[in-house]
Amino acid sequence: MSEPTSQALSRLKQQLQNLQTREITFGEAAVHSGCSALDQLLPTAGFPRGSLVEWFIGSLGSGAETLALNVALQACSEGGGLVVIDRAGRFYPPAAEAWGISLQQLVVIQPRNGKDELWALDQVLRCPGVSAVWAPIAKLDGRAFRRLQLAVENSGSLGLLLRPERMSKQPSWAHYQLRVHPQKTQPGSQGRRVRVELVRCRGALAGSSVELEIDEITGNIRKADTECHATHSLHLATQLANPTPRHRSTRA
Amino acid sequence: MLHAHQPRRGDLVKFCSRAAYQTGVRPEMPLAEAKALLYRDYPEASRAQTTGALSAQSPSNPSQQRFQTPLLTAYDPVADQQVLMQLAMDCEQYSPVVGLETSNSPQGLLLDITGTAQLFAGEQSLANKVLTHFCSQGYVIRIGIADTVGAAWAIARFGDPDKAGKTQLPQNGCHVHVISSGQATSALQPLPIKALRLPTETIGLLRELGLTRIEHLLALPRKSLLARFGNRLLTRIDQALGTVEEVIAAQRPEVPFEAQWPLEHPTVKHNVIEQVLSHLVDHLSHLLLDRGRGALQIECTFDCEKQSMTVQVGLFRPTVHPRHLLDLLQMQLDSRRLPGPVTTICLRVLLTAPLEIVQGELLPDRVRDAPRHLARLIDRLSSRLGTDGVLGVQHRADAQPEYAYRYVPLTKYQNNEKRFLNACAHQVDTETSNQSPDRNGPHERPLILQSPPARLDVVAVVPDGPPRLFHYQKQRYRIVHYWGPERIETAWWRGRCIRRDYYRVETTKGNRFWLFRRLTDGQWFLHGEFG
């Protein structure tokens, strides 16, 4: 009996994925991003352990760091450490704690120079005890990048590299590349909006994007334009704690 | 006279000599009062430095009763403890089991002389030898010999000097009391209840009830003592009388973990040095493992012809793994340059801690093995980046955002290890993991903090709100939404007072920043980005 078309297409798609991606199985499900809409952008419905994810920061205050931190939070929920490599000394731990990161699981590395930074990133990505690495890093040459890719594939941790937009044109060994653009807050909305674009991913169509809403009161991330449920019990309290944004008048 | 500071009562006298006692100084007396008494009798002391002048009472001049200039210094319990431990080591020539008395600040030594007295021609002779040994060093001691630790302790401290045994070298203040076997009860009865090593509150209570001597307690029924004062009183009585056994915990000196290798020919060849280091590390690892201890800090000294070079390695977790220790040392060595051909290599373990015994597992488990891998990672990172490059985070209750946390080097403080590794070994409930009571909401603080805050070029200012336009990093930003102000002020006793009005702002393109206006001069700053 001939195979149904839909089944054949699924089988061929899986074969194509297997050929294009290196099979990295650590016997565990992929790490969810914290938002089902973002997971749907990815062929594996999440970020498999042993992956390098590049987040391109469209502009300052775009929300890329927050989204990456949420992924790290999901990765560390089953144990293991979260390592932040902060050469510039700009990472603010109390904000990470507010987003749900346990300070007792957090290690902050402050290298003195670029060479130490790269070495530390390599060491951390090689360590099986590290669940996620959150690292703003600008310069990465091809050889170093390849080494990081192999390191993370062997250890099973999750590398979240935050990179300036200008680096998006450079060759990359990351398994996933995402670009985050800030969006204007809509009137009456509970959170900030960002648009996440899948720049590159093996086994998936590049260019797809999704608009997300980050609820800054609860920390939930959902697809934008989702209805606000009546059971949102913090609604009244959030209004008291977070006054309605005052729109600036454009009239003099 | 030694003084110590107490938080509520200030500086008090902790200990005083006999001469100071004769002037009226008493322990627990306020220091100012004690000084007044001393200076009344020693007017020259008020002109002399209080911690510099010393005139020891020499036992060879028992007639010398007064100090030329009294010595007043702060009580150092750590130094006292170290000297006492050294004296305990000295006493091993008289007994194989020497320990310190069990108290928070031990003042005496306990020697088990069972079977050793005949080696010294009897207990009295042994006591005389010990007396001579200590008196020659300037100590005034009291010796008590009895069947039990409790009885010996009691008679040594509270025995009547007039009933003390005769010594070969009668010393002022030195006494030897011997309780014959089976005579403990009769010897202890006239002693005060303090001789039973009871807590201060129990002694106070007993005194209120009119029970001042041990014979009073022995006359009472045991059941009533147990009901009124608990088990501890009866235990002390039984220990003194020998009904309950009390063991002396022998004080053993810490065996130094040290190994050295003199090279026959001075060399700069790295392969030779690495091989020698490997031997030394293996040797020390075996020594540590035999004693159930792991290294926390190791030091390697390379003696070269003209000068020496020392490298130190700190570890996050006590370890004896030779490969790991060797890797850390080699990493340090690779980053340094030897000053010349090496003649001797010396490896020392400066700090150790008990090793944690973990049951080995057949199958690997990522979460279970995470602490072990993390500990090694932290060691490697600290070895190259320095202890201040690998940091843990602690929350601080401070309104000023820059001081709301602090970084703590992970390899410097042992307490960090357990807390961090326990957190990593368990699944963390992301809903309840954060326990800081004054934790901010996710929207209130930016993930990226500018340090120091960046001064802003403001285009327009509205009297009751944030600026309309600002320039930052050669970009122009127009604000469409803002939230705030959130006023942050620091307490006046902190020194320089911080008064800021913070705003969270969103620009036309959706970028979010954290700005503040300094209330002292109205200057605007950008403090963070909600990245």
PDB file of N, CA, C and O in Angstrom, chain A residues 28 49 59-61 63 65-66 77-78 80 90 92 95 97-98 101 104-105 107-110 112 116 123 182 184-185 192 216 242 246-248, chain B residues 366-367 380 384-385 389 391 401 420 424 428 434 436 439-440 442-443 446-450 462 481-483 504 506 508-509 511-512 530-531:
ATOM      1  N   GLU A  28      17.430  13.909  26.293  1.00  0.00           N
ATOM      2  CA  GLU A  28      16.513  14.846  26.918  1.00  0.00           C
ATOM      3  C   GLU A  28      15.784  15.633  25.853  1.00  0.00           C
ATOM      4  O   GLU A  28      16.231  15.772  24.727  1.00  0.00           O
ATOM      5  N   ARG A  49      19.774  20.695  23.775  1.00  0.00           N
ATOM      6  CA  ARG A  49      21.012  20.850  24.539  1.00  0.00           C
ATOM      7  C   ARG A  49      22.189  20.516  23.626  1.00  0.00           C
ATOM      8  O   ARG A  49      22.095  19.623  22.793  1.00  0.00           O
ATOM      9  N   SER A  59      18.963  46.773  18.355  1.00  0.00           N
ATOM     10  CA  SER A  59      19.321  48.101  18.855  1.00  0.00           C
ATOM     11  C   SER A  59      19.351  48.023  20.371  1.00  0.00           C
ATOM     12  O   SER A  59      18.942  47.022  20.958  1.00  0.00           O
ATOM     13  N   LEU A  60      19.809  49.080  21.002  1.00  0.00           N
ATOM     14  CA  LEU A  60      19.899  49.071  22.460  1.00  0.00           C
ATOM     15  C   LEU A  60      18.505  48.929  23.072  1.00  0.00           C
ATOM     16  O   LEU A  60      17.534  49.469  22.534  1.00  0.00           O
ATOM     17  N   GLY A  61      18.442  48.220  24.188  1.00  0.00           N
ATOM     18  CA  GLY A  61      17.163  48.077  24.866  1.00  0.00           C
ATOM     19  C   GLY A  61      16.126  47.350  24.031  1.00  0.00           C
ATOM     20  O   GLY A  61      14.936  47.678  24.081  1.00  0.00           O
ATOM     21  N   GLY A  63      15.416  43.968  24.022  1.00  0.00           N
ATOM     22  CA  GLY A  63      14.754  42.817  24.627  1.00  0.00           C
ATOM     23  C   GLY A  63      15.452  41.498  24.336  1.00  0.00           C
ATOM     24  O   GLY A  63      15.025  40.449  24.820  1.00  0.00           O
ATOM     25  N   GLU A  65      18.430  40.426  25.286  1.00  0.00           N
ATOM     26  CA  GLU A  65      19.053  39.874  26.494  1.00  0.00           C
ATOM     27  C   GLU A  65      18.010  39.218  27.387  1.00  0.00           C
ATOM     28  O   GLU A  65      18.265  38.161  27.977  1.00  0.00           O
ATOM     29  N   THR A  66      16.842  39.811  27.468  1.00  0.00           N
ATOM     30  CA  THR A  66      15.778  39.253  28.313  1.00  0.00           C
ATOM     31  C   THR A  66      15.302  37.913  27.764  1.00  0.00           C
ATOM     32  O   THR A  66      15.119  36.948  28.522  1.00  0.00           O
ATOM     33  N   SER A  77      16.342  25.011  34.943  1.00  0.00           N
ATOM     34  CA  SER A  77      15.274  24.614  35.852  1.00  0.00           C
ATOM     35  C   SER A  77      15.445  23.176  36.328  1.00  0.00           C
ATOM     36  O   SER A  77      14.904  22.794  37.361  1.00  0.00           O
ATOM     37  N   GLU A  78      16.203  22.376  35.596  1.00  0.00           N
ATOM     38  CA  GLU A  78      16.401  20.987  36.016  1.00  0.00           C
ATOM     39  C   GLU A  78      17.726  20.786  36.731  1.00  0.00           C
ATOM     40  O   GLU A  78      18.167  19.658  36.940  1.00  0.00           O
ATOM     41  N   GLY A  80      21.980  22.240  37.441  1.00  0.00           N
ATOM     42  CA  GLY A  80      23.125  22.749  36.697  1.00  0.00           C
ATOM     43  C   GLY A  80      23.291  24.234  36.937  1.00  0.00           C
ATOM     44  O   GLY A  80      22.415  24.887  37.488  1.00  0.00           O
ATOM     45  N   ARG A  90      28.616  44.920  32.831  1.00  0.00           N
ATOM     46  CA  ARG A  90      27.325  45.612  32.732  1.00  0.00           C
ATOM     47  C   ARG A  90      26.140  44.743  33.132  1.00  0.00           C
ATOM     48  O   ARG A  90      25.018  45.203  33.178  1.00  0.00           O
ATOM     49  N   TYR A  92      23.477  43.032  35.346  1.00  0.00           N
ATOM     50  CA  TYR A  92      22.910  43.468  36.617  1.00  0.00           C
ATOM     51  C   TYR A  92      22.172  42.295  37.254  1.00  0.00           C
ATOM     52  O   TYR A  92      21.020  41.997  36.902  1.00  0.00           O
ATOM     53  N   ALA A  95      18.363  42.269  38.436  1.00  0.00           N
ATOM     54  CA  ALA A  95      17.352  42.173  37.377  1.00  0.00           C
ATOM     55  C   ALA A  95      17.175  40.719  36.950  1.00  0.00           C
ATOM     56  O   ALA A  95      16.057  40.259  36.713  1.00  0.00           O
ATOM     57  N   GLU A  97      17.652  38.180  38.840  1.00  0.00           N
ATOM     58  CA  GLU A  97      16.932  37.545  39.943  1.00  0.00           C
ATOM     59  C   GLU A  97      15.446  37.837  39.833  1.00  0.00           C
ATOM     60  O   GLU A  97      14.604  36.968  40.093  1.00  0.00           O
ATOM     61  N   ALA A  98      15.095  39.066  39.441  1.00  0.00           N
ATOM     62  CA  ALA A  98      13.685  39.421  39.285  1.00  0.00           C
ATOM     63  C   ALA A  98      13.019  38.590  38.195  1.00  0.00           C
ATOM     64  O   ALA A  98      11.818  38.328  38.258  1.00  0.00           O
ATOM     65  N   ILE A 101      15.944  34.005  37.938  1.00  0.00           N
ATOM     66  CA  ILE A 101      17.221  33.301  38.053  1.00  0.00           C
ATOM     67  C   ILE A 101      17.606  33.235  39.531  1.00  0.00           C
ATOM     68  O   ILE A 101      17.539  34.232  40.238  1.00  0.00           O
ATOM     69  N   GLN A 104      21.902  31.700  43.605  1.00  0.00           N
ATOM     70  CA  GLN A 104      22.770  30.636  44.099  1.00  0.00           C
ATOM     71  C   GLN A 104      23.228  29.696  42.998  1.00  0.00           C
ATOM     72  O   GLN A 104      24.132  28.905  43.201  1.00  0.00           O
ATOM     73  N   GLN A 105      22.591  29.790  41.825  1.00  0.00           N
ATOM     74  CA  GLN A 105      23.015  28.968  40.696  1.00  0.00           C
ATOM     75  C   GLN A 105      23.875  29.758  39.725  1.00  0.00           C
ATOM     76  O   GLN A 105      24.282  29.222  38.706  1.00  0.00           O
ATOM     77  N   VAL A 107      26.990  31.966  38.267  1.00  0.00           N
ATOM     78  CA  VAL A 107      28.418  32.270  38.337  1.00  0.00           C
ATOM     79  C   VAL A 107      28.674  33.371  37.324  1.00  0.00           C
ATOM     80  O   VAL A 107      28.252  33.263  36.172  1.00  0.00           O
ATOM     81  N   VAL A 108      29.338  34.416  37.743  1.00  0.00           N
ATOM     82  CA  VAL A 108      29.658  35.515  36.839  1.00  0.00           C
ATOM     83  C   VAL A 108      31.164  35.512  36.625  1.00  0.00           C
ATOM     84  O   VAL A 108      31.941  35.530  37.578  1.00  0.00           O
ATOM     85  N   ILE A 109      31.547  35.474  35.371  1.00  0.00           N
ATOM     86  CA  ILE A 109      32.984  35.488  35.027  1.00  0.00           C
ATOM     87  C   ILE A 109      33.306  36.866  34.494  1.00  0.00           C
ATOM     88  O   ILE A 109      32.604  37.366  33.600  1.00  0.00           O
ATOM     89  N   GLN A 110      34.343  37.476  35.007  1.00  0.00           N
ATOM     90  CA  GLN A 110      34.751  38.798  34.520  1.00  0.00           C
ATOM     91  C   GLN A 110      36.194  38.712  34.034  1.00  0.00           C
ATOM     92  O   GLN A 110      37.130  38.973  34.786  1.00  0.00           O
ATOM     93  N   ARG A 112      39.622  39.726  32.007  1.00  0.00           N
ATOM     94  CA  ARG A 112      40.258  41.039  31.889  1.00  0.00           C
ATOM     95  C   ARG A 112      40.439  41.470  30.433  1.00  0.00           C
ATOM     96  O   ARG A 112      40.488  42.649  30.141  1.00  0.00           O
ATOM     97  N   ASP A 116      41.296  36.155  27.367  1.00  0.00           N
ATOM     98  CA  ASP A 116      40.771  35.432  28.524  1.00  0.00           C
ATOM     99  C   ASP A 116      39.284  35.165  28.354  1.00  0.00           C
ATOM    100  O   ASP A 116      38.761  34.137  28.781  1.00  0.00           O
ATOM    101  N   GLN A 123      36.029  27.149  27.949  1.00  0.00           N
ATOM    102  CA  GLN A 123      36.049  26.258  29.120  1.00  0.00           C
ATOM    103  C   GLN A 123      34.637  26.016  29.643  1.00  0.00           C
ATOM    104  O   GLN A 123      34.270  24.903  30.019  1.00  0.00           O
ATOM    105  N   PRO A 182      13.006  45.657  18.741  1.00  0.00           N
ATOM    106  CA  PRO A 182      12.003  46.186  19.678  1.00  0.00           C
ATOM    107  C   PRO A 182      10.809  46.729  18.900  1.00  0.00           C
ATOM    108  O   PRO A 182      10.948  47.187  17.766  1.00  0.00           O
ATOM    109  N   LYS A 184       7.017  49.075  19.368  1.00  0.00           N
ATOM    110  CA  LYS A 184       6.328  50.038  20.246  1.00  0.00           C
ATOM    111  C   LYS A 184       5.263  49.323  21.057  1.00  0.00           C
ATOM    112  O   LYS A 184       4.587  48.420  20.536  1.00  0.00           O
ATOM    113  N   THR A 185       5.097  49.766  22.286  1.00  0.00           N
ATOM    114  CA  THR A 185       4.045  49.203  23.118  1.00  0.00           C
ATOM    115  C   THR A 185       2.688  49.666  22.614  1.00  0.00           C
ATOM    116  O   THR A 185       2.506  50.848  22.310  1.00  0.00           O
ATOM    117  N   ARG A 192       5.835  44.784  27.082  1.00  0.00           N
ATOM    118  CA  ARG A 192       6.553  45.328  25.948  1.00  0.00           C
ATOM    119  C   ARG A 192       6.501  44.329  24.795  1.00  0.00           C
ATOM    120  O   ARG A 192       6.337  43.133  25.012  1.00  0.00           O
ATOM    121  N   GLU A 216       5.895  42.211  31.773  1.00  0.00           N
ATOM    122  CA  GLU A 216       6.966  42.521  32.716  1.00  0.00           C
ATOM    123  C   GLU A 216       6.534  42.420  34.169  1.00  0.00           C
ATOM    124  O   GLU A 216       7.362  42.494  35.064  1.00  0.00           O
ATOM    125  N   ASN A 242       1.854  49.575  38.635  1.00  0.00           N
ATOM    126  CA  ASN A 242       2.451  50.009  37.382  1.00  0.00           C
ATOM    127  C   ASN A 242       1.483  50.963  36.710  1.00  0.00           C
ATOM    128  O   ASN A 242       0.592  50.556  35.984  1.00  0.00           O
ATOM    129  N   ARG A 246       1.894  57.077  30.566  1.00  0.00           N
ATOM    130  CA  ARG A 246       1.373  58.376  30.160  1.00  0.00           C
ATOM    131  C   ARG A 246       1.933  58.702  28.795  1.00  0.00           C
ATOM    132  O   ARG A 246       3.127  58.800  28.615  1.00  0.00           O
ATOM    133  N   HIS A 247       1.040  58.798  27.862  1.00  0.00           N
ATOM    134  CA  HIS A 247       1.471  59.075  26.495  1.00  0.00           C
ATOM    135  C   HIS A 247       1.858  60.532  26.385  1.00  0.00           C
ATOM    136  O   HIS A 247       1.170  61.421  26.863  1.00  0.00           O
ATOM    137  N   ARG A 248       2.941  60.760  25.781  1.00  0.00           N
ATOM    138  CA  ARG A 248       3.405  62.107  25.612  1.00  0.00           C
ATOM    139  C   ARG A 248       2.574  62.769  24.545  1.00  0.00           C
ATOM    140  O   ARG A 248       2.335  62.202  23.494  1.00  0.00           O
TER     141      ARG A 248
ATOM    142  N   ARG B 366      23.564  13.788  34.275  1.00  0.00           N
ATOM    143  CA  ARG B 366      24.018  15.178  34.096  1.00  0.00           C
ATOM    144  C   ARG B 366      23.786  16.026  35.329  1.00  0.00           C
ATOM    145  O   ARG B 366      24.669  16.763  35.766  1.00  0.00           O
ATOM    146  N   VAL B 367      22.583  15.890  35.887  1.00  0.00           N
ATOM    147  CA  VAL B 367      22.258  16.760  37.024  1.00  0.00           C
ATOM    148  C   VAL B 367      23.041  16.339  38.261  1.00  0.00           C
ATOM    149  O   VAL B 367      23.578  17.145  39.005  1.00  0.00           O
ATOM    150  N   ARG B 380      39.526  25.784  37.502  1.00  0.00           N
ATOM    151  CA  ARG B 380      40.311  26.106  36.312  1.00  0.00           C
ATOM    152  C   ARG B 380      40.188  27.581  35.961  1.00  0.00           C
ATOM    153  O   ARG B 380      41.172  28.251  35.649  1.00  0.00           O
ATOM    154  N   ARG B 384      43.285  30.697  36.155  1.00  0.00           N
ATOM    155  CA  ARG B 384      43.794  31.583  35.099  1.00  0.00           C
ATOM    156  C   ARG B 384      43.324  33.022  35.268  1.00  0.00           C
ATOM    157  O   ARG B 384      44.078  33.962  35.047  1.00  0.00           O
ATOM    158  N   LEU B 385      42.064  33.202  35.633  1.00  0.00           N
ATOM    159  CA  LEU B 385      41.510  34.554  35.689  1.00  0.00           C
ATOM    160  C   LEU B 385      41.728  35.223  37.045  1.00  0.00           C
ATOM    161  O   LEU B 385      41.461  36.416  37.185  1.00  0.00           O
ATOM    162  N   GLY B 389      38.068  36.901  39.419  1.00  0.00           N
ATOM    163  CA  GLY B 389      37.459  36.828  38.097  1.00  0.00           C
ATOM    164  C   GLY B 389      36.317  35.835  38.019  1.00  0.00           C
ATOM    165  O   GLY B 389      35.594  35.791  37.037  1.00  0.00           O
ATOM    166  N   LEU B 391      33.035  34.755  40.103  1.00  0.00           N
ATOM    167  CA  LEU B 391      32.294  35.374  41.196  1.00  0.00           C
ATOM    168  C   LEU B 391      30.922  34.764  41.387  1.00  0.00           C
ATOM    169  O   LEU B 391      30.249  34.374  40.418  1.00  0.00           O
ATOM    170  N   PRO B 401      20.731  51.319  43.476  1.00  0.00           N
ATOM    171  CA  PRO B 401      20.784  50.135  42.604  1.00  0.00           C
ATOM    172  C   PRO B 401      22.181  49.533  42.477  1.00  0.00           C
ATOM    173  O   PRO B 401      22.328  48.325  42.422  1.00  0.00           O
ATOM    174  N   PHE B 420      26.191  26.923  46.678  1.00  0.00           N
ATOM    175  CA  PHE B 420      26.163  26.966  45.222  1.00  0.00           C
ATOM    176  C   PHE B 420      25.946  25.575  44.661  1.00  0.00           C
ATOM    177  O   PHE B 420      25.082  25.360  43.816  1.00  0.00           O
ATOM    178  N   CYS B 424      22.831  23.915  42.415  1.00  0.00           N
ATOM    179  CA  CYS B 424      23.010  23.374  41.066  1.00  0.00           C
ATOM    180  C   CYS B 424      22.612  21.911  40.989  1.00  0.00           C
ATOM    181  O   CYS B 424      22.304  21.410  39.917  1.00  0.00           O
ATOM    182  N   VAL B 428      15.448  23.401  40.259  1.00  0.00           N
ATOM    183  CA  VAL B 428      15.045  24.649  40.891  1.00  0.00           C
ATOM    184  C   VAL B 428      13.647  24.998  40.445  1.00  0.00           C
ATOM    185  O   VAL B 428      13.356  25.009  39.253  1.00  0.00           O
ATOM    186  N   ASN B 434      13.534  32.351  44.274  1.00  0.00           N
ATOM    187  CA  ASN B 434      14.103  33.594  44.784  1.00  0.00           C
ATOM    188  C   ASN B 434      13.441  33.965  46.088  1.00  0.00           C
ATOM    189  O   ASN B 434      12.239  34.108  46.174  1.00  0.00           O
ATOM    190  N   SER B 436      14.520  36.602  48.189  1.00  0.00           N
ATOM    191  CA  SER B 436      14.743  37.959  48.675  1.00  0.00           C
ATOM    192  C   SER B 436      13.398  38.646  48.880  1.00  0.00           C
ATOM    193  O   SER B 436      12.601  38.757  47.952  1.00  0.00           O
ATOM    194  N   ARG B 439      12.580  41.704  46.623  1.00  0.00           N
ATOM    195  CA  ARG B 439      12.925  41.489  45.223  1.00  0.00           C
ATOM    196  C   ARG B 439      12.020  42.345  44.353  1.00  0.00           C
ATOM    197  O   ARG B 439      10.818  42.443  44.562  1.00  0.00           O
ATOM    198  N   ASN B 440      12.637  43.000  43.351  1.00  0.00           N
ATOM    199  CA  ASN B 440      11.858  43.842  42.443  1.00  0.00           C
ATOM    200  C   ASN B 440      11.110  42.984  41.450  1.00  0.00           C
ATOM    201  O   ASN B 440      11.452  41.832  41.220  1.00  0.00           O
ATOM    202  N   PRO B 442      10.020  42.038  37.506  1.00  0.00           N
ATOM    203  CA  PRO B 442      10.873  41.958  36.315  1.00  0.00           C
ATOM    204  C   PRO B 442      10.942  43.268  35.543  1.00  0.00           C
ATOM    205  O   PRO B 442      11.900  43.536  34.830  1.00  0.00           O
ATOM    206  N   HIS B 443       9.889  44.099  35.657  1.00  0.00           N
ATOM    207  CA  HIS B 443       9.864  45.312  34.855  1.00  0.00           C
ATOM    208  C   HIS B 443      10.622  46.450  35.494  1.00  0.00           C
ATOM    209  O   HIS B 443      10.816  47.493  34.883  1.00  0.00           O
ATOM    210  N   PRO B 446      16.687  47.109  34.993  1.00  0.00           N
ATOM    211  CA  PRO B 446      17.202  46.725  33.676  1.00  0.00           C
ATOM    212  C   PRO B 446      18.236  45.622  33.806  1.00  0.00           C
ATOM    213  O   PRO B 446      18.962  45.551  34.799  1.00  0.00           O
ATOM    214  N   LEU B 447      18.338  44.818  32.803  1.00  0.00           N
ATOM    215  CA  LEU B 447      19.317  43.729  32.811  1.00  0.00           C
ATOM    216  C   LEU B 447      20.730  44.258  32.555  1.00  0.00           C
ATOM    217  O   LEU B 447      21.710  43.647  32.944  1.00  0.00           O
ATOM    218  N   ILE B 448      20.805  45.393  31.875  1.00  0.00           N
ATOM    219  CA  ILE B 448      22.111  45.978  31.584  1.00  0.00           C
ATOM    220  C   ILE B 448      22.203  47.292  32.356  1.00  0.00           C
ATOM    221  O   ILE B 448      21.383  48.195  32.159  1.00  0.00           O
ATOM    222  N   LEU B 449      23.198  47.372  33.232  1.00  0.00           N
ATOM    223  CA  LEU B 449      23.361  48.568  34.043  1.00  0.00           C
ATOM    224  C   LEU B 449      24.614  49.298  33.614  1.00  0.00           C
ATOM    225  O   LEU B 449      25.685  48.705  33.504  1.00  0.00           O
ATOM    226  N   GLN B 450      24.466  50.557  33.370  1.00  0.00           N
ATOM    227  CA  GLN B 450      25.595  51.378  32.978  1.00  0.00           C
ATOM    228  C   GLN B 450      26.336  51.814  34.246  1.00  0.00           C
ATOM    229  O   GLN B 450      25.756  52.401  35.146  1.00  0.00           O
ATOM    230  N   VAL B 462      10.384  68.587  30.456  1.00  0.00           N
ATOM    231  CA  VAL B 462       9.043  68.927  30.933  1.00  0.00           C
ATOM    232  C   VAL B 462       9.122  68.986  32.449  1.00  0.00           C
ATOM    233  O   VAL B 462       9.739  68.125  33.051  1.00  0.00           O
ATOM    234  N   HIS B 481       6.627  56.798  25.629  1.00  0.00           N
ATOM    235  CA  HIS B 481       5.986  56.328  26.856  1.00  0.00           C
ATOM    236  C   HIS B 481       6.988  56.442  27.986  1.00  0.00           C
ATOM    237  O   HIS B 481       8.200  56.278  27.769  1.00  0.00           O
ATOM    238  N   TYR B 482       6.451  56.692  29.182  1.00  0.00           N
ATOM    239  CA  TYR B 482       7.331  56.610  30.342  1.00  0.00           C
ATOM    240  C   TYR B 482       6.525  56.154  31.562  1.00  0.00           C
ATOM    241  O   TYR B 482       5.308  56.315  31.628  1.00  0.00           O
ATOM    242  N   TRP B 483       7.226  55.546  32.489  1.00  0.00           N
ATOM    243  CA  TRP B 483       6.640  55.092  33.743  1.00  0.00           C
ATOM    244  C   TRP B 483       7.485  55.655  34.885  1.00  0.00           C
ATOM    245  O   TRP B 483       8.710  55.572  34.863  1.00  0.00           O
ATOM    246  N   ARG B 504      11.312  54.759  33.730  1.00  0.00           N
ATOM    247  CA  ARG B 504      11.481  53.777  32.646  1.00  0.00           C
ATOM    248  C   ARG B 504      10.854  54.405  31.415  1.00  0.00           C
ATOM    249  O   ARG B 504       9.693  54.841  31.483  1.00  0.00           O
ATOM    250  N   GLU B 506      10.236  54.527  27.030  1.00  0.00           N
ATOM    251  CA  GLU B 506      10.234  53.778  25.772  1.00  0.00           C
ATOM    252  C   GLU B 506      10.279  54.800  24.633  1.00  0.00           C
ATOM    253  O   GLU B 506       9.562  55.800  24.653  1.00  0.00           O
ATOM    254  N   THR B 508      10.396  55.857  20.368  1.00  0.00           N
ATOM    255  CA  THR B 508       9.496  55.642  19.225  1.00  0.00           C
ATOM    256  C   THR B 508       9.733  54.280  18.582  1.00  0.00           C
ATOM    257  O   THR B 508       8.838  53.702  17.985  1.00  0.00           O
ATOM    258  N   LYS B 509      10.934  53.765  18.698  1.00  0.00           N
ATOM    259  CA  LYS B 509      11.235  52.472  18.071  1.00  0.00           C
ATOM    260  C   LYS B 509      11.079  51.295  19.036  1.00  0.00           C
ATOM    261  O   LYS B 509      11.385  50.163  18.686  1.00  0.00           O
ATOM    262  N   ASN B 511      12.685  51.000  21.955  1.00  0.00           N
ATOM    263  CA  ASN B 511      13.826  50.779  22.856  1.00  0.00           C
ATOM    264  C   ASN B 511      13.436  51.236  24.253  1.00  0.00           C
ATOM    265  O   ASN B 511      12.773  52.248  24.423  1.00  0.00           O
ATOM    266  N   ARG B 512      13.915  50.499  25.242  1.00  0.00           N
ATOM    267  CA  ARG B 512      13.569  50.843  26.619  1.00  0.00           C
ATOM    268  C   ARG B 512      14.835  51.137  27.422  1.00  0.00           C
ATOM    269  O   ARG B 512      15.794  50.364  27.375  1.00  0.00           O
ATOM    270  N   PHE B 530      16.883  48.166  29.221  1.00  0.00           N
ATOM    271  CA  PHE B 530      16.065  46.968  29.411  1.00  0.00           C
ATOM    272  C   PHE B 530      16.274  46.091  28.183  1.00  0.00           C
ATOM    273  O   PHE B 530      15.469  46.056  27.260  1.00  0.00           O
ATOM    274  N   GLY B 531      17.416  45.425  28.196  1.00  0.00           N
ATOM    275  CA  GLY B 531      17.812  44.632  27.036  1.00  0.00           C
ATOM    276  C   GLY B 531      17.009  43.353  26.858  1.00  0.00           C
ATOM    277  O   GLY B 531      16.328  42.900  27.756  1.00  0.00           O
TER     278      GLY B 531
END
